PDB file of C-alpha atoms in Angstrom:
ATOM      1  CA  LYS A   1      28.842 122.655 176.035  1.00  0.00           C
ATOM      2  CA  PHE A   2      30.279 123.113 179.390  1.00  0.00           C
ATOM      3  CA  LYS A   3      27.085 122.966 181.015  1.00  0.00           C
ATOM      4  CA  ASN A   4      26.176 119.263 179.063  1.00  0.00           C
ATOM      5  CA  LEU A   5      29.553 117.900 180.018  1.00  0.00           C
ATOM      6  CA  PHE A   6      29.026 119.261 183.899  1.00  0.00           C
ATOM      7  CA  LEU A   7      25.317 117.454 184.007  1.00  0.00           C
ATOM      8  CA  ASP A   8      27.063 114.075 182.272  1.00  0.00           C
ATOM      9  CA  VAL A   9      30.047 114.355 184.942  1.00  0.00           C
ATOM     10  CA  TRP A  10      27.358 115.074 188.222  1.00  0.00           C
ATOM     11  CA  GLN A  11      25.237 111.795 186.803  1.00  0.00           C
ATOM     12  CA  GLU A  12      28.196 109.665 186.054  1.00  0.00           C
ATOM     13  CA  GLY A  13      30.213 110.909 188.595  1.00  0.00           C
ATOM     14  CA  ILE A  14      33.188 108.838 189.737  1.00  0.00           C
ATOM     15  CA  SER A  15      33.767 105.249 188.599  1.00  0.00           C
ATOM     16  CA  GLY A  16      29.880 105.406 187.859  1.00  0.00           C
ATOM     17  CA  ILE A  17      28.753 106.584 191.220  1.00  0.00           C
ATOM     18  CA  ASN A  18      27.084 109.971 190.803  1.00  0.00           C
ATOM     19  CA  ILE A  19      27.917 113.006 192.209  1.00  0.00           C
ATOM     20  CA  SER A  20      25.139 113.762 194.396  1.00  0.00           C
ATOM     21  CA  GLU A  21      25.268 109.760 195.816  1.00  0.00           C
ATOM     22  CA  ILE A  22      28.929 110.656 196.767  1.00  0.00           C
ATOM     23  CA  LEU A  23      27.640 113.679 198.612  1.00  0.00           C
ATOM     24  CA  ILE A  24      24.803 111.936 200.632  1.00  0.00           C
ATOM     25  CA  ALA A  25      27.199 109.364 201.349  1.00  0.00           C
ATOM     26  CA  LEU A  26      29.722 111.502 202.740  1.00  0.00           C
ATOM     27  CA  LEU A  27      26.968 113.671 204.565  1.00  0.00           C
ATOM     28  CA  ILE A  28      25.825 110.361 206.186  1.00  0.00           C
ATOM     29  CA  PHE A  29      29.573 109.556 207.295  1.00  0.00           C
ATOM     30  CA  PHE A  30      29.976 113.145 208.718  1.00  0.00           C
ATOM     31  CA  LEU A  31      26.739 112.570 210.768  1.00  0.00           C
ATOM     32  CA  PHE A  32      28.160 109.654 212.186  1.00  0.00           C
ATOM     33  CA  LEU A  33      31.752 111.229 213.079  1.00  0.00           C
ATOM     34  CA  PHE A  34      29.399 113.931 214.735  1.00  0.00           C
ATOM     35  CA  LEU A  35      27.388 111.372 216.487  1.00  0.00           C
ATOM     36  CA  ARG A  36      30.475 109.798 217.708  1.00  0.00           C
ATOM     37  CA  GLY A  37      31.411 113.019 219.793  1.00  0.00           C
ATOM     38  CA  ILE A  38      27.968 113.034 221.170  1.00  0.00           C
ATOM     39  CA  PHE A  39      28.253 109.245 221.998  1.00  0.00           C
ATOM     40  CA  ALA A  40      31.635 109.470 223.535  1.00  0.00           C
ATOM     41  CA  LYS A  41      30.314 112.268 226.080  1.00  0.00           C
ATOM     42  CA  PHE A  42      27.017 111.439 227.008  1.00  0.00           C
ATOM     43  CA  VAL A  43      27.173 107.570 226.905  1.00  0.00           C
ATOM     44  CA  VAL A  44      31.007 106.679 227.929  1.00  0.00           C
ATOM     45  CA  LYS A  45      30.250 109.390 230.642  1.00  0.00           C
ATOM     46  CA  LYS A  46      26.964 107.888 231.723  1.00  0.00           C
ATOM     47  CA  LEU A  47      28.712 104.389 232.083  1.00  0.00           C
ATOM     48  CA  GLU A  48      31.342 105.932 234.050  1.00  0.00           C
ATOM     49  CA  LYS A  49      29.120 107.597 236.633  1.00  0.00           C
ATOM     50  CA  PHE A  50      27.138 104.574 237.069  1.00  0.00           C
ATOM     51  CA  VAL A  51      29.994 102.068 237.467  1.00  0.00           C
ATOM     52  CA  SER A  52      32.100 104.551 239.518  1.00  0.00           C
ATOM     53  CA  LYS A  53      29.047 103.979 242.313  1.00  0.00           C
ATOM     54  CA  SER A  54      30.361 100.265 242.755  1.00  0.00           C
ATOM     55  CA  THR A  55      33.465  99.119 244.831  1.00  0.00           C
ATOM     56  CA  ASN A  56      34.505  96.984 242.009  1.00  0.00           C
ATOM     57  CA  LYS A  57      37.274  97.809 240.081  1.00  0.00           C
ATOM     58  CA  PHE A  58      36.663  95.317 237.255  1.00  0.00           C
ATOM     59  CA  ASP A  59      33.941  97.246 235.892  1.00  0.00           C
ATOM     60  CA  ASN A  60      35.463 100.694 236.574  1.00  0.00           C
ATOM     61  CA  SER A  61      38.719  99.674 234.389  1.00  0.00           C
ATOM     62  CA  LEU A  62      36.351  98.164 231.693  1.00  0.00           C
ATOM     63  CA  VAL A  63      34.582 100.745 230.826  1.00  0.00           C
ATOM     64  CA  SER A  64      37.340 103.097 231.078  1.00  0.00           C
ATOM     65  CA  SER A  65      39.483 100.670 228.665  1.00  0.00           C
ATOM     66  CA  MET A  66      36.575 100.418 226.400  1.00  0.00           C
ATOM     67  CA  GLU A  67      36.365 103.966 225.622  1.00  0.00           C
ATOM     68  CA  GLY A  68      38.769 104.065 222.437  1.00  0.00           C
ATOM     69  CA  PRO A  69      36.623 101.060 220.833  1.00  0.00           C
ATOM     70  CA  ALA A  70      33.196 103.011 221.671  1.00  0.00           C
ATOM     71  CA  LYS A  71      34.465 106.028 220.246  1.00  0.00           C
ATOM     72  CA  PHE A  72      35.413 104.153 217.042  1.00  0.00           C
ATOM     73  CA  PHE A  73      32.099 101.943 216.688  1.00  0.00           C
ATOM     74  CA  PRO A  74      29.990 104.910 215.220  1.00  0.00           C
ATOM     75  CA  VAL A  75      32.785 105.400 212.591  1.00  0.00           C
ATOM     76  CA  VAL A  76      32.887 101.998 211.486  1.00  0.00           C
ATOM     77  CA  LEU A  77      28.868 102.121 211.361  1.00  0.00           C
ATOM     78  CA  GLY A  78      28.778 105.468 209.591  1.00  0.00           C
ATOM     79  CA  PHE A  79      31.338 104.172 207.087  1.00  0.00           C
ATOM     80  CA  PHE A  80      29.235 101.078 206.710  1.00  0.00           C
ATOM     81  CA  ILE A  81      25.935 102.749 206.053  1.00  0.00           C
ATOM     82  CA  SER A  82      27.626 105.498 203.725  1.00  0.00           C
ATOM     83  CA  THR A  83      29.126 102.635 201.497  1.00  0.00           C
ATOM     84  CA  THR A  84      25.954 100.613 201.388  1.00  0.00           C
ATOM     85  CA  TYR A  85      23.985 103.602 200.414  1.00  0.00           C
ATOM     86  CA  LEU A  86      26.299 103.909 197.387  1.00  0.00           C
ATOM     87  CA  THR A  87      25.404 101.832 193.800  1.00  0.00           C
ATOM     88  CA  VAL A  88      28.739 100.226 193.391  1.00  0.00           C
ATOM     89  CA  GLU A  89      29.273  97.598 191.222  1.00  0.00           C
ATOM     90  CA  GLY A  90      32.046  95.067 190.320  1.00  0.00           C
ATOM     91  CA  GLU A  91      35.566  95.588 191.757  1.00  0.00           C
ATOM     92  CA  GLY A  92      34.266  98.884 194.092  1.00  0.00           C
ATOM     93  CA  ILE A  93      31.588  96.688 195.967  1.00  0.00           C
ATOM     94  CA  ILE A  94      34.522  94.239 196.508  1.00  0.00           C
ATOM     95  CA  PHE A  95      36.910  96.718 197.495  1.00  0.00           C
ATOM     96  CA  LEU A  96      34.386  98.657 200.143  1.00  0.00           C
ATOM     97  CA  ASP A  97      33.053  95.190 201.149  1.00  0.00           C
ATOM     98  CA  LYS A  98      37.006  94.440 202.453  1.00  0.00           C
ATOM     99  CA  ILE A  99      37.351  97.715 203.824  1.00  0.00           C
ATOM    100  CA  ASN A 100      34.097  97.444 206.052  1.00  0.00           C
ATOM    101  CA  ARG A 101      35.044  93.808 206.903  1.00  0.00           C
ATOM    102  CA  SER A 102      38.371  95.029 207.637  1.00  0.00           C
ATOM    103  CA  LEU A 103      36.745  97.915 210.224  1.00  0.00           C
ATOM    104  CA  ILE A 104      34.848  95.401 211.925  1.00  0.00           C
ATOM    105  CA  THR A 105      37.611  93.012 212.226  1.00  0.00           C
ATOM    106  CA  ILE A 106      39.759  95.921 213.788  1.00  0.00           C
ATOM    107  CA  ILE A 107      37.241  97.142 216.155  1.00  0.00           C
ATOM    108  CA  ILE A 108      36.459  93.391 217.452  1.00  0.00           C
ATOM    109  CA  PHE A 109      40.081  92.520 218.052  1.00  0.00           C
ATOM    110  CA  TRP A 110      40.870  96.225 219.583  1.00  0.00           C
ATOM    111  CA  THR A 111      37.826  95.350 221.969  1.00  0.00           C
ATOM    112  CA  PHE A 112      39.369  92.052 223.025  1.00  0.00           C
ATOM    113  CA  HIS A 113      42.601  93.767 223.419  1.00  0.00           C
ATOM    114  CA  GLN A 114      41.250  96.363 225.358  1.00  0.00           C
ATOM    115  CA  ALA A 115      39.398  93.715 227.605  1.00  0.00           C
ATOM    116  CA  ILE A 116      42.444  92.084 228.627  1.00  0.00           C
ATOM    117  CA  GLY A 117      43.598  95.202 231.032  1.00  0.00           C
ATOM    118  CA  PRO A 118      40.579  94.920 233.454  1.00  0.00           C
ATOM    119  CA  LEU A 119      40.524  91.164 233.098  1.00  0.00           C
ATOM    120  CA  SER A 120      44.096  91.080 234.594  1.00  0.00           C
ATOM    121  CA  VAL A 121      42.368  92.332 237.691  1.00  0.00           C
ATOM    122  CA  ILE A 122      40.559  88.649 237.864  1.00  0.00           C
ATOM    123  CA  ILE A 123      44.115  86.841 236.483  1.00  0.00           C
ATOM    124  CA  LYS A 124      45.823  88.634 239.310  1.00  0.00           C
ATOM    125  CA  SER A 125      43.165  87.379 242.093  1.00  0.00           C
ATOM    126  CA  VAL A 126      45.128  83.870 241.650  1.00  0.00           C
ATOM    127  CA  GLY A 127      48.539  85.557 242.190  1.00  0.00           C
ATOM    128  CA  ASP A 128      49.229  83.034 245.112  1.00  0.00           C
ATOM    129  CA  LEU A 129      49.943  80.449 242.208  1.00  0.00           C
ATOM    130  CA  LEU A 130      52.119  82.674 240.200  1.00  0.00           C
ATOM    131  CA  SER A 131      54.487  85.370 240.528  1.00  0.00           C
ATOM    132  CA  LYS A 132      53.946  88.773 239.541  1.00  0.00           C
ATOM    133  CA  ASP A 133      56.419  89.071 236.818  1.00  0.00           C
ATOM    134  CA  LEU A 134      54.909  85.629 235.583  1.00  0.00           C
ATOM    135  CA  LEU A 135      51.332  87.180 235.462  1.00  0.00           C
ATOM    136  CA  ASN A 136      52.687  90.211 234.078  1.00  0.00           C
ATOM    137  CA  TRP A 137      54.490  88.822 231.217  1.00  0.00           C
ATOM    138  CA  ILE A 138      51.424  86.423 230.465  1.00  0.00           C
ATOM    139  CA  ILE A 139      49.156  89.132 230.506  1.00  0.00           C
ATOM    140  CA  LYS A 140      51.199  91.082 227.837  1.00  0.00           C
ATOM    141  CA  ALA A 141      51.951  87.834 225.943  1.00  0.00           C
ATOM    142  CA  ILE A 142      47.956  87.980 225.541  1.00  0.00           C
ATOM    143  CA  LYS A 143      47.789  91.213 224.379  1.00  0.00           C
ATOM    144  CA  ILE A 144      50.370  90.790 221.559  1.00  0.00           C
ATOM    145  CA  LEU A 145      48.645  87.459 220.395  1.00  0.00           C
ATOM    146  CA  ILE A 146      45.209  89.393 220.347  1.00  0.00           C
ATOM    147  CA  LEU A 147      47.123  91.871 218.145  1.00  0.00           C
ATOM    148  CA  ILE A 148      48.956  89.613 215.740  1.00  0.00           C
ATOM    149  CA  LEU A 149      45.627  87.465 215.041  1.00  0.00           C
ATOM    150  CA  GLY A 150      44.000  90.725 214.560  1.00  0.00           C
ATOM    151  CA  ALA A 151      46.638  91.520 211.578  1.00  0.00           C
ATOM    152  CA  ALA A 152      46.661  88.217 210.627  1.00  0.00           C
ATOM    153  CA  ALA A 153      42.958  88.243 210.109  1.00  0.00           C
ATOM    154  CA  VAL A 154      42.872  91.593 208.313  1.00  0.00           C
ATOM    155  CA  LEU A 155      45.513  90.429 206.230  1.00  0.00           C
ATOM    156  CA  GLU A 156      43.516  87.264 205.030  1.00  0.00           C
ATOM    157  CA  LEU A 157      40.371  89.371 204.336  1.00  0.00           C
ATOM    158  CA  TRP A 158      42.719  91.204 201.731  1.00  0.00           C
ATOM    159  CA  GLY A 159      44.101  88.141 200.347  1.00  0.00           C
ATOM    160  CA  ILE A 160      47.481  88.276 201.669  1.00  0.00           C
ATOM    161  CA  LYS A 161      48.083  84.656 202.882  1.00  0.00           C
ATOM    162  CA  ILE A 162      49.733  84.787 206.233  1.00  0.00           C
ATOM    163  CA  GLY A 163      51.113  81.220 206.763  1.00  0.00           C
ATOM    164  CA  PRO A 164      54.298  81.774 204.912  1.00  0.00           C
ATOM    165  CA  ILE A 165      54.740  85.290 207.106  1.00  0.00           C
ATOM    166  CA  ILE A 166      54.444  83.400 210.195  1.00  0.00           C
ATOM    167  CA  ALA A 167      56.895  80.230 209.076  1.00  0.00           C
ATOM    168  CA  GLY A 168      59.413  83.233 208.214  1.00  0.00           C
ATOM    169  CA  LEU A 169      58.972  84.389 211.550  1.00  0.00           C
ATOM    170  CA  GLY A 170      59.477  80.835 212.985  1.00  0.00           C
TER     171      GLY A 170
END
C-alpha cells in the first residue's frame, strides 16, 4: 500500500506537477546558478580587462556598475527555463508567468539604475552650466525615479493599482 501511495504521489506530485519534473526543473535552475559564478568570473573579468586598456573612464565605470545585473541575469534565465519545463496549468501558470515577468522587469530597471552612475560622468561634463550640487541632486533624483518606476511596474504586474498609491503620496 505504501508503494502505491509513493508512486501515486511521485506521478501526481504537487499541484499536478510530478516530482520528476520538479526535480529536473530544480536541476536546471541550480545549473544556471552554477553558471552564474562562471559567468561572473570569466565574462565580467574579461570585460573589465578589455575596458581597462582604454583611457576612457566611462566604459570602466559602466562595466563595473553592470556587474550586479550581469550576475542576476543567469538566475532570471535559469528560473525562466526551469518554469517553462514544468507542465503547470490554471492558476499556477499565471503565477509563474507573473514571477518571470517580475524578474525580467527588475533586471531591466536595475540595469537602467546602474547605468545612471556611468552616465553621470557624461552629465558632469556639462558642469559649466550647472553647479556640482545641482548635478548630484539631478543624478540622485533620476536614480530614485527609476526605482519608483520599476517598483510601480512590478506592482502593476501583480494587479496592484498604483494610481491611488501615487495620489496618496502626493
